[in-house]
């Protein structure tokens, strides 16, 4: 099980390990960034500005009115048109976050994923209840080397059973009545496998990344993980160019997924 | 309860030791994994793999000298490591060990359950427990091995000079107080005992160590000088290299490049000390209670583990913590005091000045009148000023406001990237007032400096912090006095204790 402390209360900020004020500690039954992190660390996470591309959450530049240039470009390509319908992101990817992600992924501090748990679940409950979460996989070598896949940890947050409160909220947002026991999240589908790791993204130019045409993903087709006709929600940590997500989405579309959207933490 | 338990078990009371020492004991006692246990970590075909290269032999031997490291830190593959394990030249043990109540991390000594995390591990297919306290040095989990050297020791000291005069090339003079402390240190090293050296700020602590270190080197001892702060490592290294020109001295801090150099003197920060085990005959802990980092239990554990079972431990401090003082009072820890600064003048006694609700003033973009006046007078007379504030937020506020007094006034805090440039600009006199949250440089003499604290009633300003802050003033021969003011919004017990402490040190006779 993923835990940031082997005690029941959080005594320290999950990131900088500074002691948390006591009135914080009892609250963290709810496990969210507001209760797991100290004030300084919380301020590291800058929410995206209001004015973002409705399709991919990228902050809009001057001259971009309704959609960003990237999205327009993607939709012009016959190969990529309509592959990834939509992406939602939470926070701005900046230097502080770079350090945070380095400790999470490369140093292997798996528990840092917990920071995003509540936020992810809330968004999922609001907009994606009929979507099946699919994590972006790592290659087998990278997976054993690192010990965990950060995207799979995030996806697993969506599949844990709803609390009573979440079920009530479900009914409220969907304006439908269901028996409580019938309301359950969709299971995570491990529908993809990764054969090759791309080189560390940062070392390549944007051009290289965009033209790296080989698709590292293959779909795992079996009875249990069939994506045919299903709505799919890809989960990953960072959206840089959108290439990785689209390559993954492409494979799912080949397997006749009805729709592919994505949630990424940083943009 | 305890005595009953110990009566039953018939063991020597481990509970006599302080907690960090108990944990260090545990870390020593956990033996290496037996060779049969390796297949679960190393697939069996690896264990029976071919012999090792001589190049790798000397590389690993050098890297592991006195240390316990991870595979990633050694930068070798499992395949390359296996033959060394088979030959018994290297042993391995699991980095996180279960204890009666919970776990202990053998590297940093953490046994606080709230500092361990867990995750479903793809390597061992189980829920792995990992230490979050020292994760910056590479992850240690319940499926991670720490590797330790058992290479045969060769005598590398043959060409080393035998005379103390060749080892220590220094002709400085010690003051009366320094000389007394120096003799005690030599004695403690000779007898492999503990010693507390209680020296006022500016007493010249480093010089006091020279003879003891030379004595240790002559006996071919390995010496560790540990400190919580990188600045201190950077400051001590050139001084030690100058006076011990024939000795291999390595400086270890997070950005240093000389990590794997076997050396007779190691000067290291807390985190770097954690990598050592059973390696040193003499352990010197500098600034035991250095504001704002009081010696945390990790450093205590790390130095206890880095020293050999029978090693001399010297604590150097201006403000010993309550544990040390009470041990001195109970006569279980020998101590020596250097109450006077090397120039023989007393420490300046701080003045108290009530300045009202300074926090509210800062919100109104003002500093209290008293503070403003005090600063203005010093700018006019060209006296440099260290101004201490309790937090980074107030640091920014105060700096912005004081810039109206002089545009070159700067603020600096411990995470400031321009910290070193600002400090040297302050030393050169281009910055008239340096607003700061921490004591930046230890032992650096800024002549004629005056010192003030805003918000001295805040919790962060403990007795020892306030004493250390006062110790910044009046450090040079020509200007042995200096003004020290604690601006406050209500006198605290800590402020009174600090003043009593300083007066007491000033009244202690040298003999
Ligand atoms: Zn924090
Ligand atoms: Zn867009
Ligand atoms: Zn640790
Ligand atoms: Zn494991």
XYZ file of C-alpha atoms and ligand atoms in Angstrom, chain A residues 13-18 20 37-42, ligand 1:
14
model
C 5.299 17.796 5.594
C 5.295 15.070 2.959
C 7.842 16.929 0.845
C 10.281 18.913 3.027
C 9.681 16.803 6.178
C 9.354 19.900 8.357
C 3.440 20.171 10.527
C 2.195 19.685 2.744
C 3.427 22.659 4.715
C 2.524 26.093 3.488
C 5.820 26.709 1.698
C 5.671 23.439 -0.195
C 2.013 23.958 -1.082
Zn 7.091 21.331 3.254
